[in-house]
Amino acid sequence: MTTRPRLLLLLILLLTAGAVVVGGGVAERMSSGGSQIPGSESSYATAELERRRPASQPNLLLLVSPRDGSRDVDDPAVASAARDLARQLADENTVLGVISYWQAEDTALRARDGGEALITARIKGDEDAVDDALEALEPRYQGTHGTVDVRLGGPAAVRHASQEVIADDLVRAEVIALPVTLVLLVVVFGSAVAAALPLPVGIVSVLGTNAVLRVITEFTDVSVYAQNLTTALGLGLAIDYALFLVRRHREELAAGRDPRDAVAVTLRTAGRTVLYSALTVAVCLASMLVFEQYFLRSLAYAGIAVVLISGAASLIALPAALVLLGHRVNALRLPVGRRGGNPGAGWARLARLVMRRAPLFAVGTVAVLLALGLPFKDVRFGTADDRQLPSSTEARVVQEELRNEFPGSPGSALAVLVEGKPTAKALAEYSGEVSRLAHVVQVAGPAGRFVDGKRVGGKRVDDAPPGVGYVSVLHSAESASPRSVSLVKKIRAVPAPFETSVTGPAAVLADTQHRTAERLPWALAVIAVTTLILVFLLTGSVLLPLLTVVVNGLSLTAMFGAVVWVFQDGHLSGPLGFTPTGDIETALPVLMFCVAFGLSMDYGVFLVSRIKEEYELGGDHRDAVVLGIRRTGGLITAAALILAVVMVAIGTSRVTNIKMLGLGVGLAVLMDAMVVRALLVPAVLRLTGRATWWAPAPLRRLQRRVGLEEEARTTYPDIPTRTERPVSGRT
């Protein structure tokens, strides 16, 4: 880095150019699904029904309505046009299992007022194939066809619309975040040259991660949400790491070192901290690999890649640039930011105040944080549906019509795979028994149509081939609500002389909740154990890692309380522009915890590392805490503010889950930096005293061997020495 900086930067530039080529079009290869659990009952039933009975799992719905409002769907001219549409759709080579109201004469496919009816179909293939097919089908079927108007809905249309909205929102978020971030960096550094350094590191991180994700898509599915996480963490963490390194480098220059020596000392001190921080954040995000749904696993891929690339770019490219710039890193001074004065004096006064009243601040801060998290005790878990989309999106409009105007909301029906050579009599008895369950509107299948245990008129829906069949269960509960999940459990408990497997939106949710609850302790264990080990290697303390984990957990309470109060209960839904559904996507709190905990550890590592450096230098615990906060308080706050800007920009998304992720994590970052690090940490460290740094001798020796210990630093000219001004008031 110091002997061949130009060659190193040229190589990095070439690698970045290659990443642009490799990562181009990565968004087109991503999917918006990933909530199903591989190997679960619902996943098995879905795959088998798609292979054997495609009509049982429609993913495309054509909502047909008469152009002339005075007619209804039974009008001969309307019926004729609709049948032609159904035949045309059935002839498409990408479509299977077309069923229309006019073919099946099923009242569940007709609106209560007769003004609309449905044609259902299954687009075959995986999610990418379905998206490609939908793009080809949409212009041919959407709009006016003779005497009818057609609008497209169903899971395929909702997923496709989500991908388009997310892609557009991501561009807008970048346009918002980059200029605001640059202004904040200029304010922090007071120099245009220094302020410009972190942004290229962030851009390299994002481009590099896109290339990694593009390669991963060749081997497994990757969620479209991974790109949002890449942008947020790529810009946020790279800027954080660059901030700490550039700030420390400028301190070393001010202490009289030449640029090469300043870079060397910066890497041995702040660079060591950045390394531990990147490893800690990467481990927190890697914990999502223990979950089975590819939504979370793909976010782990993105998170690990972007954190490690951010750390590498900061520790390799940035030092080379600093060597080339030399003292010019302070060039182009601007009339903004801190000029003169006593840097960090306000933070030092705050730290002394907190430590003088440590029990009061510790108890008070914990009480406030717990109170902010209280709404989370009423959390209700569900799954994302069309209401994530803007209200004007056609796919959402169609789904709203299904919920409000059709009996049983056909788009949320449950399907029961029947195996084991069922007899007609046994299948009829089973269908009748299921139809008696609460919230079931009707059960339809090869044995006929059943309501409240009785067979009703109309054509038989299907003829079951030997050994396999299915029944469709139409219900009045929300597709992903506690009532629908309860209904799934009751259907699975209905005895039958053959094998049954239940699938559908509510069944997927039930399986997701069960398996997520099973895997969550493992994810928490991964985070806790690895965090304890890394913080121990950083500090050499046994107590400090435990305190760090507990304090970080407390810093997330406000985020989880706000998620329930705002997004589940609907407070502020008007100003924020979303539709509350009364529940929270099951996997989202897991993702938010892993991301927010990792970012909190980021700031925690920077703070305790600097406190340890001061303690090793002076030997006084209270002085070390005050000086550590004094040297990092403003910088951590600035870094948190910049990261919060990036997350809030992500939170401007029109998709509710992305909005929740961005605003929630942004709040957690600000609470951690401005409340937990400023008030709770100094109070707790004052109470623990010198015991904070204790460790058994064998562990201490181990830490000194493998912990990459820092070197003692020189005294900086802008900070009075301990002999000039005692920090704790004692000589």
XYZ file of C-alpha atoms in Angstrom:
731
model
C 0.000 0.000 0.000
C 2.783 2.418 0.839
C 5.440 1.377 -1.674
C 3.271 0.786 -4.803
C 0.136 2.842 -4.185
C -0.425 3.787 -7.841
C -0.157 0.189 -9.032
C -2.483 -0.963 -6.261
C -5.135 1.633 -7.105
C -4.870 0.765 -10.803
C -5.528 -2.909 -9.997
C -8.513 -1.959 -7.843
C -9.846 0.216 -10.657
C -9.581 -2.698 -13.087
C -11.309 -5.023 -10.621
C -14.096 -2.493 -10.176
C -14.544 -2.194 -13.936
C -14.786 -5.975 -14.107
C -17.375 -5.910 -11.316
C -19.471 -3.463 -13.344
C -19.447 -5.882 -16.279
C -20.149 -8.989 -14.201
C -22.776 -7.332 -12.012
C -24.703 -5.741 -14.859
C -28.298 -6.932 -14.986
C -28.145 -8.619 -11.578
C -31.569 -7.200 -10.662
C -33.165 -9.033 -13.582
C -31.960 -12.362 -12.190
C -33.362 -11.805 -8.703
C -36.698 -13.033 -7.373
C -39.180 -11.512 -4.955
C -40.287 -14.817 -3.412
C -38.351 -17.014 -1.044
C -40.742 -17.322 1.873
C -41.407 -21.061 1.472
C -39.503 -23.539 3.624
C -37.815 -26.255 1.524
C -38.963 -29.702 2.630
C -42.010 -28.423 4.507
C -45.499 -29.854 3.967
C -46.651 -26.766 2.066
C -43.540 -26.778 -0.150
C -44.005 -30.471 -0.984
C -47.694 -30.041 -1.750
C -47.028 -26.997 -3.937
C -44.427 -28.848 -6.022
C -46.579 -31.964 -6.407
C -49.717 -30.046 -7.322
C -47.848 -27.916 -9.855
C -46.520 -31.099 -11.466
C -49.720 -33.154 -11.336
C -52.632 -30.747 -10.919
C -51.600 -27.258 -12.164
C -55.153 -25.898 -12.006
C -55.103 -26.260 -8.210
C -52.465 -23.541 -7.748
C -53.297 -20.621 -10.079
C -50.722 -17.838 -10.027
C -52.351 -15.685 -12.721
C -55.850 -14.242 -12.425
C -57.684 -12.386 -15.190
C -60.379 -10.164 -13.717
C -62.990 -9.801 -16.454
C -65.690 -7.107 -16.355
C -68.233 -5.949 -19.000
C -67.324 -2.737 -20.807
C -70.985 -1.773 -20.663
C -71.752 -1.227 -16.992
C -75.396 -2.177 -17.481
C -74.485 -5.781 -18.318
C -73.308 -8.529 -15.991
C -70.911 -11.396 -16.551
C -73.732 -13.781 -17.541
C -74.703 -11.629 -20.523
C -74.284 -13.771 -23.698
C -71.966 -11.269 -25.407
C -69.799 -10.963 -22.293
C -69.721 -14.726 -21.773
C -68.728 -15.317 -25.402
C -65.826 -12.852 -25.226
C -64.673 -14.330 -21.923
C -64.724 -17.896 -23.265
C -62.653 -16.769 -26.252
C -60.119 -15.247 -23.863
C -59.961 -18.444 -21.813
C -59.402 -20.560 -24.943
C -56.706 -18.180 -26.167
C -54.965 -18.298 -22.785
C -55.157 -22.102 -22.696
C -53.345 -22.228 -26.063
C -50.320 -20.372 -24.646
C -47.384 -22.774 -24.291
C -46.344 -21.181 -20.967
C -49.780 -21.625 -19.335
C -51.423 -24.638 -17.698
C -54.704 -25.378 -15.978
C -56.948 -22.582 -17.292
C -60.341 -22.475 -15.528
C -62.937 -19.756 -15.967
C -66.239 -18.943 -14.299
C -67.974 -19.557 -17.612
C -66.464 -23.047 -17.862
C -66.769 -24.256 -14.266
C -69.980 -22.374 -13.348
C -68.408 -21.943 -9.914
C -69.999 -19.031 -8.044
C -66.755 -18.561 -6.109
C -65.274 -17.214 -9.363
C -68.039 -14.617 -9.736
C -68.389 -11.333 -7.844
C -71.388 -11.092 -5.564
C -72.969 -8.339 -7.673
C -72.287 -10.150 -10.970
C -70.169 -7.305 -12.277
C -66.887 -9.233 -12.477
C -65.677 -12.812 -12.866
C -62.380 -14.663 -13.046
C -60.255 -16.684 -15.401
C -57.557 -18.533 -13.420
C -54.373 -20.096 -14.812
C -50.981 -21.422 -13.841
C -47.869 -20.023 -15.539
C -45.400 -22.902 -15.469
C -41.773 -22.829 -14.438
C -39.748 -21.223 -11.658
C -40.084 -17.590 -10.617
C -37.758 -16.299 -13.332
C -39.639 -18.222 -16.021
C -42.961 -16.979 -14.638
C -41.762 -13.366 -14.745
C -40.551 -13.716 -18.325
C -43.816 -15.336 -19.393
C -45.889 -12.680 -17.641
C -44.052 -9.896 -19.458
C -45.023 -11.546 -22.753
C -48.627 -12.248 -21.721
C -49.392 -8.879 -20.149
C -49.667 -6.758 -23.334
C -51.778 -9.455 -25.051
C -54.403 -9.831 -22.331
C -54.427 -6.588 -20.387
C -57.001 -3.992 -21.477
C -60.082 -4.154 -23.700
C -61.188 -7.250 -25.619
C -64.437 -6.658 -27.469
C -67.205 -6.383 -24.882
C -64.972 -6.934 -21.818
C -62.153 -5.241 -19.954
C -59.363 -7.337 -18.418
C -57.034 -6.604 -15.500
C -54.252 -8.947 -14.348
C -53.726 -10.107 -10.776
C -52.614 -13.113 -8.771
C -49.287 -13.986 -7.116
C -47.291 -13.741 -10.353
C -48.582 -10.237 -11.117
C -48.019 -9.078 -7.519
C -44.455 -10.407 -7.503
C -43.662 -8.839 -10.881
C -45.052 -5.468 -9.798
C -43.030 -5.636 -6.565
C -39.804 -6.162 -8.483
C -40.491 -3.189 -10.756
C -41.385 -0.871 -7.870
C -38.359 -1.931 -5.805
C -35.987 -1.365 -8.739
C -37.351 2.147 -9.318
C -37.241 2.970 -5.608
C -33.638 1.813 -5.333
C -32.537 4.327 -7.967
C -34.393 7.094 -6.157
C -32.816 6.119 -2.831
C -29.339 6.376 -4.328
C -30.143 9.775 -5.837
C -31.304 10.997 -2.409
C -28.567 9.436 -0.283
C -25.403 10.293 -2.229
C -25.622 14.113 -2.306
C -26.879 14.355 1.296
C -24.078 12.063 2.423
C -21.475 14.158 0.619
C -22.729 17.342 2.309
C -22.545 15.664 5.741
C -19.018 14.438 5.043
C -17.927 17.948 4.116
C -19.402 19.245 7.380
C -17.616 16.526 9.376
C -14.193 16.982 7.754
C -14.270 20.641 6.747
C -12.212 19.657 3.699
C -13.522 18.779 0.261
C -10.651 16.363 -0.416
C -11.089 14.431 2.839
C -14.868 14.415 2.426
C -14.617 12.939 -1.071
C -12.597 9.885 0.007
C -15.325 7.724 1.652
C -17.758 7.845 -1.292
C -15.559 5.937 -3.799
C -15.063 3.244 -1.160
C -18.848 2.916 -0.844
C -19.330 2.766 -4.602
C -16.648 0.072 -4.951
C -18.414 -1.919 -2.209
C -21.808 -1.753 -3.917
C -20.447 -2.604 -7.377
C -18.325 -5.435 -6.035
C -21.232 -6.952 -4.125
C -23.478 -6.772 -7.201
C -20.884 -8.821 -9.061
C -20.770 -11.382 -6.239
C -24.577 -11.631 -6.215
C -24.631 -12.065 -9.986
C -22.299 -15.043 -9.643
C -24.399 -16.489 -6.798
C -27.557 -16.315 -8.942
C -25.958 -18.921 -11.203
C -26.118 -21.442 -8.365
C -29.099 -20.500 -6.208
C -32.029 -18.112 -5.884
C -31.361 -14.591 -4.609
C -34.061 -12.281 -3.299
C -34.584 -8.902 -4.938
C -34.436 -7.389 -1.444
C -30.719 -8.263 -1.343
C -29.951 -5.332 -3.616
C -31.555 -2.876 -1.211
C -29.454 -4.291 1.619
C -26.363 -4.051 -0.586
C -26.932 -0.357 -1.272
C -27.666 0.506 2.354
C -24.763 -1.385 3.905
C -22.348 -0.748 1.043
C -22.660 3.014 1.339
C -23.176 3.110 5.096
C -20.419 0.794 6.293
C -17.837 1.873 3.723
C -18.392 5.486 4.726
C -18.195 4.549 8.424
C -14.907 2.711 7.977
C -13.450 5.427 5.775
C -14.512 8.077 8.288
C -12.620 6.412 11.119
C -9.529 5.742 9.046
C -9.304 9.199 7.472
C -9.948 10.893 10.807
C -7.217 8.858 12.502
C -4.813 9.483 9.615
C -5.340 13.234 9.912
C -4.687 13.007 13.654
C -1.386 11.254 13.014
C -0.413 13.879 10.433
C -1.242 16.581 12.962
C 0.996 14.792 15.471
C 3.944 15.331 13.095
C 4.195 11.970 11.317
C 4.982 11.782 7.621
C 2.189 10.346 5.411
C 3.641 6.825 5.157
C 4.154 6.489 8.907
C 0.731 8.015 9.525
C -0.862 5.350 7.331
C 1.056 2.599 9.130
C -0.038 3.773 12.581
C -3.601 4.305 11.339
C -3.810 0.714 10.134
C -2.339 -0.688 13.363
C -4.886 1.209 15.458
C -8.052 2.258 13.624
C -7.387 -0.332 10.922
C -7.346 -3.125 13.502
C -10.656 -1.851 14.825
C -12.156 -1.735 11.314
C -11.051 -5.337 10.772
C -12.777 -6.529 13.956
C -15.838 -4.453 13.180
C -16.183 -5.896 9.683
C -15.794 -9.445 10.984
C -18.390 -8.839 13.704
C -20.969 -7.339 11.346
C -20.354 -10.104 8.799
C -20.921 -12.770 11.452
C -24.165 -11.130 12.573
C -25.438 -11.174 8.987
C -24.088 -14.679 8.364
C -26.369 -15.933 11.155
C -29.253 -15.713 8.657
C -27.744 -18.721 6.875
C -29.234 -20.973 9.568
C -32.711 -20.248 8.187
C -34.035 -22.322 5.317
C -35.999 -19.822 3.223
C -33.875 -18.266 0.501
C -35.251 -14.790 1.311
C -33.075 -14.704 4.444
C -30.230 -16.790 3.053
C -29.795 -14.502 0.039
C -29.691 -11.483 2.354
C -26.915 -13.243 4.246
C -25.003 -13.692 0.976
C -25.369 -9.990 0.202
C -24.557 -8.905 3.743
C -21.402 -10.983 4.076
C -20.136 -9.868 0.673
C -20.809 -6.166 1.130
C -19.317 -6.019 4.642
C -16.128 -7.846 3.699
C -15.705 -5.843 0.483
C -16.322 -2.596 2.396
C -13.712 -3.562 4.966
C -11.210 -4.655 2.321
C -11.671 -1.511 0.237
C -11.235 0.638 3.334
C -8.121 -1.203 4.501
C -6.448 -1.569 1.085
C -7.576 1.106 -1.364
C -8.018 3.967 1.083
C -4.502 3.768 2.625
C -2.974 3.800 -0.863
C -4.956 6.939 -1.687
C -3.896 8.565 1.596
C -0.220 7.895 0.824
C -0.565 9.546 -2.588
C -2.427 12.539 -1.193
C -0.069 13.102 1.717
C -0.830 16.385 3.487
C -3.126 17.349 0.603
C -5.826 15.297 2.348
C -6.516 18.550 4.239
C -6.690 20.636 1.054
C -9.658 22.702 -0.100
C -10.706 23.792 3.356
C -14.305 24.925 3.355
C -16.059 27.431 5.636
C -18.077 24.616 7.256
C -17.461 22.010 9.900
C -15.388 22.289 13.060
C -12.759 25.036 13.054
C -10.496 25.464 16.025
C -11.839 25.152 19.563
C -11.374 22.103 21.738
C -12.608 19.022 19.805
C -14.680 16.626 21.883
C -14.940 18.861 24.943
C -18.723 18.607 24.977
C -18.591 14.825 24.840
C -16.068 14.775 27.675
C -18.339 16.945 29.858
C -21.289 14.683 29.112
C -19.247 11.577 29.972
C -18.166 13.085 33.318
C -21.755 14.029 34.142
C -23.038 10.537 33.350
C -20.291 8.859 35.364
C -20.958 11.069 38.402
C -24.605 9.897 38.371
C -23.964 6.452 36.938
C -26.730 4.489 38.745
C -29.352 7.101 37.810
C -28.365 7.188 34.142
C -28.023 3.408 33.884
C -31.425 2.648 35.427
C -33.156 5.554 33.682
C -31.802 4.741 30.214
C -32.672 1.045 30.526
C -36.182 1.916 31.715
C -36.771 4.269 28.766
C -35.462 1.726 26.257
C -37.648 -1.039 27.680
C -40.689 1.268 27.654
C -40.081 2.098 23.976
C -39.991 -1.617 23.207
C -43.245 -2.479 25.015
C -45.475 -2.424 21.883
C -43.528 -5.408 20.553
C -45.179 -7.691 23.114
C -48.356 -7.454 20.991
C -46.651 -8.319 17.706
C -48.606 -10.479 15.261
C -46.686 -12.244 12.523
C -48.035 -12.640 8.995
C -46.751 -12.550 5.453
C -46.484 -9.885 2.784
C -49.303 -9.568 0.282
C -50.420 -7.123 -2.396
C -50.999 -4.372 0.187
C -47.216 -3.898 0.213
C -47.637 -2.204 -3.169
C -48.832 1.348 -3.909
C -52.631 1.528 -3.931
C -52.746 2.444 -7.638
C -50.845 -0.661 -8.823
C -53.098 -2.821 -10.997
C -52.096 -6.087 -9.316
C -53.093 -4.657 -5.951
C -56.380 -3.259 -7.293
C -57.318 -6.722 -8.585
C -56.474 -8.378 -5.260
C -58.544 -5.760 -3.405
C -61.485 -6.599 -5.652
C -61.056 -10.290 -4.831
C -60.993 -9.603 -1.091
C -63.971 -7.281 -1.076
C -66.275 -8.517 -3.833
C -65.741 -12.279 -4.182
C -66.890 -14.971 -1.739
C -63.908 -16.558 -0.049
C -61.271 -14.496 -1.889
C -60.200 -17.081 -4.537
C -56.621 -15.807 -4.590
C -56.063 -16.996 -1.004
C -57.640 -20.473 -1.283
C -55.967 -23.455 0.379
C -55.263 -26.612 -1.608
C -55.100 -30.095 -0.110
C -53.033 -32.669 -1.987
C -54.665 -36.099 -1.669
C -52.534 -39.232 -2.198
C -53.036 -42.942 -1.614
C -55.740 -43.986 -4.091
C -58.697 -42.284 -2.373
C -62.149 -43.686 -3.104
C -64.915 -41.320 -4.175
C -66.821 -42.005 -0.958
C -63.826 -41.362 1.295
C -62.963 -38.172 -0.577
C -66.565 -36.950 -0.284
C -66.621 -37.628 3.461
C -63.318 -35.827 3.928
C -64.436 -32.819 1.846
C -67.675 -32.605 3.820
C -65.802 -32.718 7.132
C -63.420 -29.930 6.073
C -66.341 -27.798 4.857
C -67.781 -27.802 8.412
C -64.749 -25.984 9.847
C -65.147 -22.369 10.917
C -64.380 -19.742 8.221
C -64.578 -22.324 5.379
C -66.837 -21.015 2.583
C -66.734 -24.134 0.397
C -64.658 -27.185 -0.426
C -64.440 -28.214 -4.084
C -62.748 -31.179 -5.692
C -63.265 -34.425 -7.603
C -66.051 -35.507 -5.241
C -68.032 -32.330 -5.908
C -68.646 -29.078 -4.074
C -69.446 -28.993 -0.342
C -70.777 -26.247 1.939
C -71.375 -26.838 5.664
C -70.946 -30.571 5.216
C -73.438 -30.912 2.363
C -72.871 -31.467 -1.332
C -74.217 -28.563 -3.419
C -75.179 -28.374 -7.096
C -72.966 -27.541 -10.012
C -70.467 -29.387 -12.112
C -67.775 -31.499 -10.597
C -64.577 -29.517 -10.663
C -62.265 -32.324 -11.678
C -61.870 -36.028 -12.312
C -59.181 -37.483 -10.079
C -56.772 -39.925 -11.719
C -55.971 -43.055 -9.699
C -53.758 -42.378 -6.694
C -53.826 -38.561 -6.594
C -56.279 -35.720 -6.337
C -56.831 -32.419 -4.598
C -59.523 -30.368 -2.950
C -59.671 -26.581 -2.929
C -60.685 -24.914 0.346
C -62.160 -21.434 -0.001
C -62.236 -19.530 3.292
C -63.260 -16.119 4.574
C -60.186 -15.441 6.753
C -57.431 -13.099 5.616
C -54.923 -15.041 3.525
C -52.137 -14.623 6.104
C -53.704 -14.026 9.497
C -53.862 -15.896 12.830
C -57.328 -17.153 11.845
C -56.129 -18.601 8.541
C -53.092 -20.193 10.215
C -55.420 -21.743 12.799
C -57.603 -23.042 9.963
C -54.569 -24.730 8.358
C -53.825 -26.540 11.610
C -57.446 -27.701 11.874
C -57.472 -28.989 8.282
C -54.245 -30.893 8.903
C -55.869 -32.447 11.975
C -58.931 -33.746 10.083
C -58.617 -37.580 9.975
C -58.602 -39.220 6.554
C -58.006 -42.763 5.221
C -55.434 -41.356 2.782
C -52.442 -39.006 2.870
C -53.077 -35.262 2.807
C -50.748 -32.262 2.497
C -52.015 -28.678 2.785
C -50.592 -25.698 0.907
C -51.604 -22.145 0.057
C -50.619 -18.732 1.497
C -51.767 -19.520 5.038
C -50.111 -22.958 5.003
C -46.833 -21.413 3.850
C -47.105 -18.900 6.702
C -47.804 -21.638 9.258
C -44.757 -23.633 8.151
C -42.585 -20.505 8.032
C -43.507 -19.477 11.561
C -42.857 -22.964 12.904
C -39.479 -23.466 11.244
C -38.320 -19.892 11.917
C -39.068 -20.335 15.620
C -37.039 -23.577 15.573
C -34.004 -21.978 13.907
C -34.043 -18.609 15.717
C -32.197 -19.835 18.857
C -29.397 -21.147 16.649
C -29.057 -17.792 14.885
C -28.958 -15.964 18.226
C -26.358 -18.408 19.513
C -24.149 -17.823 16.458
C -24.334 -14.065 16.959
C -23.738 -14.198 20.713
C -20.849 -16.668 20.725
C -18.914 -15.140 17.837
C -19.477 -11.614 19.127
C -18.176 -12.591 22.564
C -15.079 -14.149 21.009
C -14.320 -11.216 18.693
C -14.797 -8.541 21.365
C -12.603 -10.555 23.733
C -9.853 -10.765 21.109
C -10.191 -7.026 20.573
C -10.130 -5.977 24.237
C -8.699 -8.866 26.260
C -11.590 -8.485 28.724
C -14.036 -11.152 29.877
C -16.712 -8.791 31.186
C -16.673 -6.247 28.366
C -17.898 -8.679 25.658
C -20.882 -9.631 27.857
C -21.706 -5.982 28.483
C -21.403 -5.206 24.773
C -23.880 -7.924 23.776
C -26.435 -6.903 26.424
C -26.150 -3.187 25.664
C -26.466 -3.812 21.927
C -29.605 -5.844 22.506
C -31.125 -3.005 24.532
C -30.345 -0.545 21.749
C -32.794 -2.406 19.453
C -35.863 -2.120 21.695
C -36.971 1.216 20.224
C -36.785 -0.221 16.712
C -38.973 -3.230 17.517
C -41.467 -1.129 19.453
C -41.741 1.327 16.571
C -42.207 -1.498 14.036
C -45.330 -2.694 15.857
C -46.696 0.729 16.798
C -46.233 2.208 13.320
C -46.389 -0.590 10.772
C -48.604 -3.162 12.493
C -50.997 -0.842 14.301
C -50.965 1.775 11.546
C -49.946 4.913 13.435
C -48.371 7.421 10.998
C -49.522 5.301 8.032
C -50.935 8.445 6.398
C -47.764 10.577 6.481
C -45.558 7.584 5.637
C -47.853 6.420 2.814
C -48.520 2.730 3.452
C -51.466 0.449 4.188
C -51.302 -1.315 7.581
C -52.292 -4.975 7.492
C -52.416 -5.667 11.224
C -49.372 -7.947 11.179
C -45.646 -7.985 10.421
C -43.869 -10.110 7.817
C -42.525 -13.106 9.775
C -38.965 -12.989 8.463
C -38.538 -9.206 8.623
C -37.849 -8.817 12.377
C -35.166 -11.500 12.031
C -33.527 -9.555 9.211
C -33.826 -6.250 11.069
C -32.326 -7.751 14.214
C -29.311 -9.172 12.384
C -28.659 -5.937 10.479
C -29.262 -3.538 13.370
C -27.332 -5.661 15.881
C -24.407 -5.830 13.497
C -24.398 -2.067 12.959
C -24.663 -1.461 16.714
C -21.665 -3.729 17.194
C -19.888 -1.609 14.584
C -20.122 1.477 16.782
C -19.597 -0.523 19.954
C -16.329 -1.912 18.627
C -15.064 1.554 17.681
C -15.880 2.939 21.119
C -14.495 0.136 23.311
C -11.389 -0.098 21.128
C -10.583 3.566 21.699
C -11.371 3.299 25.418
C -9.017 0.329 25.664
C -6.299 2.267 23.858
C -6.608 5.103 26.363
C -6.638 2.647 29.280
C -3.468 0.919 28.048
C -1.815 4.325 27.716
C -2.796 5.835 31.061
C -3.972 3.035 33.340
C -6.910 4.985 34.796
C -10.307 3.470 34.020
C -12.446 6.594 34.363
C -10.012 8.741 32.423
C -9.964 6.130 29.668
C -13.773 6.138 29.374
C -13.936 9.934 29.226
C -11.123 10.237 26.685
C -12.475 7.377 24.589
C -15.889 9.033 24.353
C -14.250 12.394 23.782
C -12.262 11.106 20.827
C -15.059 9.046 19.229
C -18.358 10.602 20.342
C -18.630 13.151 17.560
C -17.287 10.760 14.964
C -19.678 7.940 15.898
C -22.590 10.368 15.875
C -21.597 11.681 12.441
C -21.186 8.136 11.107
C -24.552 7.126 12.562
C -26.222 10.178 11.060
C -24.790 9.386 7.629
C -25.856 5.737 7.865
C -29.306 6.840 9.045
C -29.596 9.088 5.977
C -28.846 6.089 3.761
C -31.389 3.926 5.606
C -34.069 6.633 5.517
C -33.468 7.007 1.775
C -34.105 3.264 1.481
C -37.154 3.850 3.695
C -38.714 6.148 1.097
C -39.589 2.996 -0.857
C -43.236 2.546 -1.831
C -43.059 -1.131 -0.791
C -44.006 -1.374 2.876
C -41.446 -4.003 3.927
C -38.575 -1.998 2.424
C -39.915 1.126 4.124
C -40.065 -0.757 7.436
C -36.526 -2.065 7.044
C -35.025 1.321 6.171
C -36.809 3.445 8.763
C -36.540 0.808 11.498
C -32.813 0.234 11.139
C -32.230 3.987 10.751
C -33.976 4.567 14.096
C -31.956 1.791 15.747
C -28.682 3.283 14.527
C -29.526 6.750 15.868
C -30.714 5.386 19.223
C -27.543 3.358 19.573
C -25.165 6.207 18.760
C -26.941 9.086 20.515
C -28.488 7.381 23.557
C -26.815 4.053 24.265
C -23.196 5.071 23.492
C -23.576 8.519 25.062
C -25.497 7.597 28.238
C -25.756 3.881 28.967
C -22.224 2.771 28.093
C -20.322 5.306 30.261
C -22.755 4.700 33.140
C -22.292 0.933 32.992
C -18.508 1.190 32.630
C -18.361 3.494 35.665
C -20.259 0.878 37.692
C -18.046 -2.011 36.569
C -14.842 -0.061 37.198
C -11.463 -1.716 36.766
C -13.155 -5.135 36.723
C -14.107 -4.232 33.158
C -10.610 -5.199 32.009
C -10.107 -8.398 34.014
C -9.373 -11.729 32.351
C -7.766 -14.968 33.590
C -4.068 -15.169 32.826
C -4.363 -17.998 30.246
C -7.010 -16.088 28.307
C -4.960 -12.918 28.513
C -1.958 -14.695 27.012
C -4.151 -16.136 24.262
C -5.522 -12.693 23.423
C -2.039 -11.200 23.221
C -0.959 -13.921 20.798
C -3.887 -13.761 18.365
C -5.609 -10.447 19.048
C -3.474 -8.148 16.837
C -2.732 -5.782 19.722
C -2.557 -2.044 18.986
C 0.548 0.033 19.441
C 0.516 2.884 21.894
C -0.101 6.209 20.207
C 1.574 9.546 20.669
C -0.043 12.475 22.436
C -2.102 14.536 20.018
C -1.554 18.285 19.999
C -5.288 19.085 20.146
C -5.849 17.137 23.418
C -4.387 18.279 26.732
C -2.251 15.557 28.309
C -3.148 14.060 31.669
C -0.462 16.141 33.368
C -1.801 19.306 31.762
C -5.430 18.654 32.759
C -6.610 15.641 34.759
C -9.717 14.174 33.175
C -11.298 12.785 36.320
C -10.396 15.732 38.526
C -7.567 13.845 40.257
C -3.853 14.509 39.799
